[in-house]
mmCIF file of C-alpha atoms and ligand atoms in Angstrom:
data_model
loop_
_atom_site.group_PDB
_atom_site.id
_atom_site.type_symbol
_atom_site.label_atom_id
_atom_site.label_comp_id
_atom_site.label_asym_id
_atom_site.label_seq_id
_atom_site.Cartn_x
_atom_site.Cartn_y
_atom_site.Cartn_z
ATOM 1 C CA MET A 28 -28.909 55.315 -54.739
ATOM 2 C CA LYS A 29 -26.999 54.254 -57.789
ATOM 3 C CA LEU A 30 -28.933 53.815 -61.195
ATOM 4 C CA ILE A 31 -27.270 51.626 -63.880
ATOM 5 C CA THR A 32 -28.575 50.882 -67.352
ATOM 6 C CA LEU A 33 -27.641 47.443 -68.460
ATOM 7 C CA GLY A 34 -25.943 46.556 -71.702
ATOM 8 C CA LYS A 35 -27.956 46.426 -74.656
ATOM 9 C CA PRO A 36 -29.537 42.982 -76.108
ATOM 10 C CA VAL A 37 -27.513 43.700 -79.145
ATOM 11 C CA ASP A 38 -24.083 45.256 -79.260
ATOM 12 C CA ILE A 39 -25.055 47.428 -82.500
ATOM 13 C CA ALA A 40 -21.329 48.497 -82.963
ATOM 14 C CA ALA A 41 -20.153 45.126 -83.116
ATOM 15 C CA VAL A 42 -22.734 44.244 -85.725
ATOM 16 C CA PHE A 43 -21.905 47.456 -87.705
ATOM 17 C CA PRO A 44 -18.076 48.555 -86.770
ATOM 18 C CA GLU A 45 -18.471 51.582 -88.953
ATOM 19 C CA LEU A 46 -20.681 53.008 -86.124
ATOM 20 C CA ALA A 47 -17.650 52.960 -83.716
ATOM 21 C CA GLU A 48 -16.502 56.333 -84.881
ATOM 22 C CA PHE A 49 -19.883 57.857 -84.056
ATOM 23 C CA ALA A 50 -20.007 56.564 -80.330
ATOM 24 C CA ARG A 51 -20.481 59.438 -77.699
ATOM 25 C CA THR A 52 -20.826 59.415 -74.082
ATOM 26 C CA THR A 53 -23.889 60.910 -72.635
ATOM 27 C CA VAL A 54 -24.663 61.506 -68.915
ATOM 28 C CA ARG A 55 -28.069 60.375 -67.921
ATOM 29 C CA LEU A 56 -29.070 62.398 -65.007
ATOM 30 C CA HIS A 57 -31.776 60.089 -63.477
ATOM 31 C CA PRO A 58 -33.961 62.766 -61.619
ATOM 32 C CA ARG A 59 -35.981 60.855 -59.026
ATOM 33 C CA TRP A 60 -37.815 62.486 -56.161
ATOM 34 C CA GLY A 61 -35.744 63.750 -53.320
ATOM 35 C CA GLU A 62 -35.005 66.581 -50.981
ATOM 36 C CA PRO A 63 -31.958 68.374 -52.502
ATOM 37 C CA THR A 64 -30.315 71.390 -50.738
ATOM 38 C CA ALA A 65 -28.679 74.284 -52.571
ATOM 39 C CA TRP A 66 -25.534 72.301 -52.400
ATOM 40 C CA ASP A 67 -26.773 69.409 -54.417
ATOM 41 C CA SER A 68 -27.220 68.921 -57.874
ATOM 42 C CA SER A 69 -30.921 68.703 -58.627
ATOM 43 C CA LEU A 70 -33.831 69.061 -60.945
ATOM 44 C CA GLY A 71 -36.535 71.362 -59.440
ATOM 45 C CA GLY A 72 -34.305 71.923 -56.256
ATOM 46 C CA PRO A 73 -32.928 75.164 -54.716
ATOM 47 C CA LEU A 74 -30.272 76.834 -56.419
ATOM 48 C CA LEU A 75 -27.093 78.242 -54.833
ATOM 49 C CA TRP A 76 -27.902 81.682 -55.415
ATOM 50 C CA PRO A 77 -26.287 84.964 -53.981
ATOM 51 C CA ALA A 78 -28.721 86.730 -51.927
ATOM 52 C CA ASP A 79 -27.497 90.193 -52.915
ATOM 53 C CA GLU A 80 -28.093 89.060 -56.622
ATOM 54 C CA ALA A 81 -31.560 89.934 -58.073
ATOM 55 C CA TRP A 82 -33.555 86.804 -58.772
ATOM 56 C CA PRO A 83 -34.105 86.747 -62.741
ATOM 57 C CA HIS A 84 -37.607 87.630 -63.989
ATOM 58 C CA CYS A 85 -39.216 87.501 -67.324
ATOM 59 C CA THR A 86 -40.719 90.643 -68.808
ATOM 60 C CA ASP A 87 -42.274 89.222 -71.974
ATOM 61 C CA HIS A 88 -45.954 90.315 -71.245
ATOM 62 C CA GLN A 89 -47.188 89.573 -74.610
ATOM 63 C CA ALA A 90 -46.045 85.910 -74.321
ATOM 64 C CA HIS A 91 -47.742 85.644 -70.843
ATOM 65 C CA GLU A 92 -50.787 87.289 -72.135
ATOM 66 C CA ARG A 93 -51.097 84.561 -74.971
ATOM 67 C CA SER A 94 -51.031 82.064 -72.113
ATOM 68 C CA GLY A 95 -53.734 83.883 -70.543
ATOM 69 C CA TYR A 96 -51.758 85.753 -67.795
ATOM 70 C CA THR A 97 -52.778 89.239 -68.018
ATOM 71 C CA GLU A 98 -50.735 90.679 -65.047
ATOM 72 C CA THR A 99 -47.976 93.023 -66.197
ATOM 73 C CA GLU A 100 -45.682 92.422 -63.223
ATOM 74 C CA PRO A 101 -42.343 90.575 -64.156
ATOM 75 C CA VAL A 102 -42.606 86.772 -63.680
ATOM 76 C CA PRO A 103 -39.929 85.100 -61.525
ATOM 77 C CA LEU A 104 -38.044 82.455 -63.326
ATOM 78 C CA VAL A 105 -38.365 78.919 -62.114
ATOM 79 C CA ALA A 106 -35.207 76.772 -61.025
ATOM 80 C CA VAL A 107 -35.085 73.796 -63.209
ATOM 81 C CA LEU A 108 -31.681 72.209 -63.150
ATOM 82 C CA GLN A 109 -28.600 72.631 -61.247
ATOM 83 C CA LEU A 110 -25.406 70.852 -62.062
ATOM 84 C CA TYR A 111 -22.180 70.889 -59.878
ATOM 85 C CA ALA A 112 -18.836 70.257 -61.743
ATOM 86 C CA HIS A 113 -18.001 67.443 -59.212
ATOM 87 C CA ASP A 114 -21.152 65.612 -60.472
ATOM 88 C CA VAL A 115 -21.157 66.453 -64.060
ATOM 89 C CA PRO A 116 -17.670 67.609 -65.011
ATOM 90 C CA GLU A 117 -18.372 66.982 -68.723
ATOM 91 C CA LEU A 118 -20.098 70.396 -68.876
ATOM 92 C CA PRO A 119 -18.230 73.126 -70.622
ATOM 93 C CA PHE A 120 -17.792 75.127 -67.385
ATOM 94 C CA PRO A 121 -16.311 78.602 -68.367
ATOM 95 C CA ASN A 122 -12.955 79.334 -66.255
ATOM 96 C CA GLY A 123 -13.599 80.186 -62.526
ATOM 97 C CA THR A 124 -17.274 78.489 -62.449
ATOM 98 C CA ASP A 125 -18.424 75.017 -61.103
ATOM 99 C CA ILE A 126 -22.015 75.312 -61.015
ATOM 100 C CA CYS A 127 -24.423 75.347 -64.081
ATOM 101 C CA GLN A 128 -27.876 76.662 -63.377
ATOM 102 C CA VAL A 129 -30.954 76.457 -65.691
ATOM 103 C CA LEU A 130 -34.085 78.465 -65.016
ATOM 104 C CA TRP A 131 -36.982 79.244 -67.221
ATOM 105 C CA CYS A 132 -40.118 81.352 -67.509
ATOM 106 C CA PRO A 133 -43.013 79.021 -66.870
ATOM 107 C CA PHE A 134 -44.989 80.154 -69.943
ATOM 108 C CA VAL A 135 -44.833 79.400 -73.531
ATOM 109 C CA HIS A 136 -42.749 81.582 -75.595
ATOM 110 C CA GLN A 137 -41.875 82.109 -79.203
ATOM 111 C CA PRO A 138 -39.894 80.765 -80.831
ATOM 112 C CA GLY A 139 -40.379 77.062 -80.376
ATOM 113 C CA LEU A 140 -43.423 77.285 -77.969
ATOM 114 C CA VAL A 141 -41.245 76.529 -75.057
ATOM 115 C CA PRO A 142 -40.486 78.091 -71.910
ATOM 116 C CA ARG A 143 -37.918 80.843 -72.171
ATOM 117 C CA VAL A 144 -34.787 79.330 -70.857
ATOM 118 C CA GLU A 145 -31.955 81.191 -68.911
ATOM 119 C CA LEU A 146 -28.545 79.684 -68.102
ATOM 120 C CA HIS A 147 -26.178 80.834 -65.366
ATOM 121 C CA TRP A 148 -22.583 79.731 -64.753
ATOM 122 C CA ARG A 149 -21.331 80.254 -61.133
ATOM 123 C CA SER A 150 -18.673 79.700 -58.775
ATOM 124 C CA GLU A 151 -19.633 77.949 -55.499
ATOM 125 C CA VAL A 152 -17.011 79.697 -53.293
ATOM 126 C CA ALA A 153 -18.188 83.148 -54.672
ATOM 127 C CA VAL A 154 -21.591 82.551 -52.989
ATOM 128 C CA THR A 155 -20.791 83.467 -49.472
ATOM 129 C CA ALA A 156 -24.432 84.638 -48.363
ATOM 130 C CA PRO A 157 -26.901 82.359 -50.212
ATOM 131 C CA LEU A 158 -30.608 83.399 -50.969
ATOM 132 C CA GLU A 159 -32.632 81.674 -48.357
ATOM 133 C CA ALA A 160 -35.489 80.955 -50.791
ATOM 134 C CA ALA A 161 -36.501 81.756 -54.321
ATOM 135 C CA PRO A 162 -39.589 83.601 -55.128
ATOM 136 C CA ASP A 163 -42.727 81.409 -55.579
ATOM 137 C CA PRO A 164 -43.814 80.842 -59.012
ATOM 138 C CA VAL A 165 -46.936 83.072 -60.008
ATOM 139 C CA PRO A 166 -49.971 80.879 -59.508
ATOM 140 C CA ALA A 167 -50.936 80.995 -63.181
ATOM 141 C CA SER A 168 -47.616 79.288 -64.220
ATOM 142 C CA SER A 169 -47.975 76.455 -66.488
ATOM 143 C CA GLY A 170 -48.078 73.381 -64.335
ATOM 144 C CA ASN A 171 -46.326 71.666 -67.054
ATOM 145 C CA TYR A 172 -43.131 73.681 -66.393
ATOM 146 C CA LEU A 173 -42.919 73.266 -62.747
ATOM 147 C CA PRO A 174 -40.673 70.307 -62.102
ATOM 148 C CA ALA A 175 -40.938 68.005 -59.171
ATOM 149 C CA THR A 176 -38.037 68.327 -56.753
ATOM 150 C CA CYS A 177 -35.518 65.631 -57.706
ATOM 151 C CA LEU A 178 -32.085 64.478 -56.737
ATOM 152 C CA LEU A 179 -29.914 63.416 -59.717
ATOM 153 C CA HIS A 180 -28.002 59.986 -60.058
ATOM 154 C CA PRO A 181 -25.621 60.730 -63.153
ATOM 155 C CA GLU A 182 -24.754 57.606 -65.104
ATOM 156 C CA ARG A 183 -22.414 57.586 -68.157
ATOM 157 C CA VAL A 184 -23.561 55.463 -71.225
ATOM 158 C CA THR A 185 -22.337 55.089 -74.791
ATOM 159 C CA GLU A 186 -24.753 55.883 -77.368
ATOM 160 C CA TYR A 187 -24.966 56.319 -81.153
ATOM 161 C CA PRO A 188 -26.486 58.875 -83.383
ATOM 162 C CA TYR A 189 -30.474 59.297 -83.925
ATOM 163 C CA PRO A 190 -31.209 57.771 -87.240
ATOM 164 C CA GLY A 191 -30.150 60.196 -90.173
ATOM 165 C CA ASP A 192 -28.175 62.513 -87.804
ATOM 166 C CA PRO A 193 -24.718 62.031 -89.352
ATOM 167 C CA LEU A 194 -24.674 58.623 -90.420
ATOM 168 C CA PRO A 195 -23.773 57.782 -94.061
ATOM 169 C CA PRO A 196 -26.979 56.944 -95.838
ATOM 170 C CA GLU A 197 -25.610 53.429 -97.024
ATOM 171 C CA LEU A 198 -24.912 52.467 -93.441
ATOM 172 C CA LEU A 199 -28.177 53.615 -92.217
ATOM 173 C CA GLU A 200 -29.834 51.557 -94.988
ATOM 174 C CA ARG A 201 -27.904 48.415 -93.966
ATOM 175 C CA ILE A 202 -29.057 48.872 -90.049
ATOM 176 C CA TRP A 203 -32.490 49.209 -91.073
ATOM 177 C CA GLU A 204 -32.287 46.083 -93.060
ATOM 178 C CA GLY A 205 -30.867 44.295 -90.240
ATOM 179 C CA ASP A 206 -33.468 45.398 -87.915
ATOM 180 C CA GLY A 207 -34.667 42.576 -85.933
ATOM 181 C CA PRO A 208 -36.784 42.568 -82.834
ATOM 182 C CA TRP A 209 -34.844 45.452 -81.440
ATOM 183 C CA SER A 210 -34.687 48.629 -83.414
ATOM 184 C CA TYR A 211 -31.879 50.952 -83.750
ATOM 185 C CA GLN A 212 -33.743 54.027 -83.334
ATOM 186 C CA HIS A 213 -35.690 53.091 -80.265
ATOM 187 C CA HIS A 214 -33.553 50.473 -78.362
ATOM 188 C CA LEU A 215 -29.883 50.806 -79.527
ATOM 189 C CA SER A 216 -28.870 54.118 -80.413
ATOM 190 C CA VAL A 217 -29.576 57.331 -78.484
ATOM 191 C CA ALA A 218 -30.363 57.561 -74.836
ATOM 192 C CA PRO A 219 -33.996 58.918 -74.059
ATOM 193 C CA GLY A 220 -34.608 61.166 -70.914
ATOM 194 C CA THR A 221 -32.820 64.123 -69.112
ATOM 195 C CA LYS A 222 -29.170 64.106 -69.865
ATOM 196 C CA VAL A 223 -25.996 66.090 -70.567
ATOM 197 C CA GLY A 224 -23.979 66.011 -73.730
ATOM 198 C CA GLY A 225 -23.952 63.079 -76.190
ATOM 199 C CA TRP A 226 -26.434 62.785 -79.054
ATOM 200 C CA VAL A 227 -29.849 64.483 -79.187
ATOM 201 C CA SER A 228 -32.932 61.976 -78.991
ATOM 202 C CA PHE A 229 -34.916 64.078 -81.669
ATOM 203 C CA ALA A 230 -38.564 63.432 -82.212
ATOM 204 C CA GLN A 231 -38.438 64.856 -85.678
ATOM 205 C CA ASP A 232 -35.868 65.165 -88.191
ATOM 206 C CA PRO A 233 -32.406 65.973 -86.682
ATOM 207 C CA SER A 234 -31.476 69.693 -86.546
ATOM 208 C CA TRP A 235 -28.435 71.169 -85.091
ATOM 209 C CA PRO A 236 -28.530 75.073 -84.733
ATOM 210 C CA ASP A 237 -25.665 77.637 -85.333
ATOM 211 C CA CYS A 238 -25.323 80.406 -83.069
ATOM 212 C CA ALA A 239 -25.888 84.139 -84.183
ATOM 213 C CA TYR A 240 -22.262 84.094 -85.515
ATOM 214 C CA GLY A 241 -22.496 81.110 -87.641
ATOM 215 C CA HIS A 242 -20.694 78.662 -85.223
ATOM 216 C CA PRO A 243 -22.094 75.109 -85.069
ATOM 217 C CA MET A 244 -23.448 74.706 -81.474
ATOM 218 C CA ASP A 245 -22.941 71.702 -79.367
ATOM 219 C CA HIS A 246 -25.859 69.619 -77.394
ATOM 220 C CA LEU A 247 -25.427 71.019 -73.912
ATOM 221 C CA LEU A 248 -28.213 69.175 -72.275
ATOM 222 C CA THR A 249 -31.698 67.720 -72.737
ATOM 223 C CA ILE A 250 -34.699 68.262 -70.233
ATOM 224 C CA ALA A 251 -37.115 65.569 -70.931
ATOM 225 C CA SER A 252 -40.837 65.054 -70.052
ATOM 226 C CA ARG A 253 -40.343 61.341 -69.473
ATOM 227 C CA GLU A 254 -37.335 59.168 -68.909
ATOM 228 C CA SER A 255 -38.356 56.906 -71.694
ATOM 229 C CA ASP A 256 -41.277 56.056 -74.051
ATOM 230 C CA GLY A 257 -43.450 53.043 -74.923
ATOM 231 C CA GLU A 258 -40.576 51.419 -76.694
ATOM 232 C CA SER A 259 -37.259 52.931 -75.313
ATOM 233 C CA TRP A 260 -38.055 51.810 -71.716
ATOM 234 C CA LYS A 261 -37.307 48.248 -72.821
ATOM 235 C CA THR A 262 -33.626 48.729 -73.107
ATOM 236 C CA TRP A 263 -33.024 52.185 -71.334
ATOM 237 C CA THR A 264 -34.571 51.407 -67.960
ATOM 238 C CA PRO A 265 -31.946 51.331 -64.981
ATOM 239 C CA VAL A 266 -31.859 47.755 -63.835
ATOM 240 C CA GLU A 267 -32.940 48.905 -60.101
ATOM 241 C CA GLU A 268 -36.156 49.939 -61.696
ATOM 242 C CA GLU A 269 -37.116 47.412 -64.229
ATOM 243 C CA ALA A 270 -40.051 46.108 -62.079
ATOM 244 C CA LEU A 271 -41.478 49.558 -61.854
ATOM 245 C CA ALA A 272 -41.037 50.217 -65.661
ATOM 246 C CA GLU A 273 -43.010 46.860 -66.246
ATOM 247 C CA VAL A 274 -45.701 48.388 -63.980
ATOM 248 C CA GLU A 275 -45.786 51.381 -66.319
ATOM 249 C CA ALA A 276 -45.927 49.335 -69.290
ATOM 250 C CA SER A 277 -48.939 47.502 -68.134
ATOM 251 C CA PRO A 278 -52.447 49.026 -68.230
ATOM 252 C CA ILE A 279 -52.559 49.108 -64.347
ATOM 253 C CA PRO A 280 -52.870 52.833 -63.547
ATOM 254 C CA THR A 281 -49.858 53.849 -61.347
ATOM 255 C CA HIS A 282 -51.186 57.056 -60.037
ATOM 256 C CA ASP A 283 -53.099 55.434 -57.403
ATOM 257 C CA ARG A 284 -50.247 53.445 -56.061
ATOM 258 C CA THR A 285 -48.648 54.727 -52.742
ATOM 259 C CA ASP A 286 -45.861 51.907 -52.723
ATOM 260 C CA LEU A 287 -43.982 53.344 -55.689
ATOM 261 C CA LEU A 288 -41.002 55.673 -54.988
ATOM 262 C CA TYR A 289 -41.822 57.786 -57.970
ATOM 263 C CA ARG A 290 -44.226 57.793 -61.036
ATOM 264 C CA PRO A 291 -42.289 55.508 -63.142
ATOM 265 C CA GLY A 292 -40.876 57.275 -66.332
ATOM 266 C CA HIS A 293 -42.202 60.633 -65.257
ATOM 267 C CA PRO A 294 -40.282 61.625 -62.025
ATOM 268 C CA SER A 295 -39.920 65.311 -63.204
ATOM 269 C CA GLU A 296 -43.611 65.674 -63.679
ATOM 270 C CA LEU A 297 -42.734 68.154 -66.565
ATOM 271 C CA MET A 298 -44.733 68.170 -69.819
ATOM 272 C CA ILE A 299 -42.883 69.758 -72.706
ATOM 273 C CA GLY A 300 -45.055 69.840 -75.798
ATOM 274 C CA ASP A 301 -46.616 66.462 -76.470
ATOM 275 C CA ALA A 302 -44.464 64.488 -73.884
ATOM 276 C CA GLY A 303 -41.322 65.756 -75.661
ATOM 277 C CA SER A 304 -38.023 67.124 -74.686
ATOM 278 C CA LEU A 305 -36.237 70.552 -74.602
ATOM 279 C CA TYR A 306 -32.881 70.622 -75.982
ATOM 280 C CA VAL A 307 -30.286 73.314 -75.040
ATOM 281 C CA PHE A 308 -27.577 73.923 -77.393
ATOM 282 C CA VAL A 309 -24.569 75.937 -76.327
ATOM 283 C CA CYS A 310 -21.790 77.759 -78.601
ATOM 284 C CA THR A 311 -18.501 77.237 -76.885
ATOM 285 C CA THR A 312 -16.654 79.273 -79.432
ATOM 286 C CA CYS A 313 -18.353 82.501 -78.524
ATOM 287 C CA PRO A 314 -16.862 84.154 -75.313
ATOM 288 C CA ASP A 315 -20.270 84.454 -73.686
ATOM 289 C CA THR A 316 -21.214 80.858 -74.345
ATOM 290 C CA PRO A 317 -24.692 81.704 -75.968
ATOM 291 C CA ILE A 318 -27.360 79.156 -75.859
ATOM 292 C CA ILE A 319 -30.521 78.064 -77.865
ATOM 293 C CA ALA A 320 -33.351 76.207 -76.378
ATOM 294 C CA TRP A 321 -36.067 74.465 -78.445
ATOM 295 C CA SER A 322 -38.296 71.495 -78.731
ATOM 296 C CA ASP A 323 -39.551 69.516 -81.714
ATOM 297 C CA SER A 324 -42.395 67.674 -79.994
HETATM 298 ZN ZN1 ZN B 413 -42.002 84.780 -69.758
HETATM 299 ZN ZN1 ZN B 414 -20.786 81.234 -81.360
#
């Protein structure tokens, strides 16, 4: 299955040529229900993990207690995302690696009130004896942080910064003034949903973190609750799914329908904050490529 987002109703870079220098490519991952193996890129699917390497656990008992989980046993992390270099070569794979694995602890943690994220870079050929099955999530895990099992359908699109990100105020003012039926913020600029690289679809004021050594960090990837929202679906829905998106935008409840391939706009079944997104930033200057994950929803 190939998913393609059509061109926008307004070519905003033709209207405002100064925007061209801010164009970036993002890889929309388009997670959709499926049955991935450990050799597939996936969201919520099995990871290619060496059987002789301990599965990561979280020991932040205080955070778990705040969520009402009082057991003191370490909590097994949950597989969230696996990306192979042949599917998403845009990721900054450290030398000798070709898989990026994102896991998290399925409880709210400080700072940022998001699940605690861990990232593992790995080499496919180095995994000669794969783990057969990851540990089950503890039953008390927040259901908001247990992803449905999805295959990915990467698509490259051009996008422009979230309003106020690095745009000159004078240009932004002219963009606002020229706002017609299509809004720059919701319809024409930054792609919503789960994606790799490109700009960040912030919910609040833009904020780009520095690493502990003061290096500006890059947007590595976003894991979103929804593929689009009440406005952005109008221009960011893949053409193959526009009929489904119209179903979602209508008042007809979709959860009773059995003919839908997935719940439109919400295939991952994740809920980060108030239908928000978790942003993962990476420092590619530091040799151990540290990450910071947070959400502004
Ligand atoms: Zn934890
Ligand atoms: Zn750094």
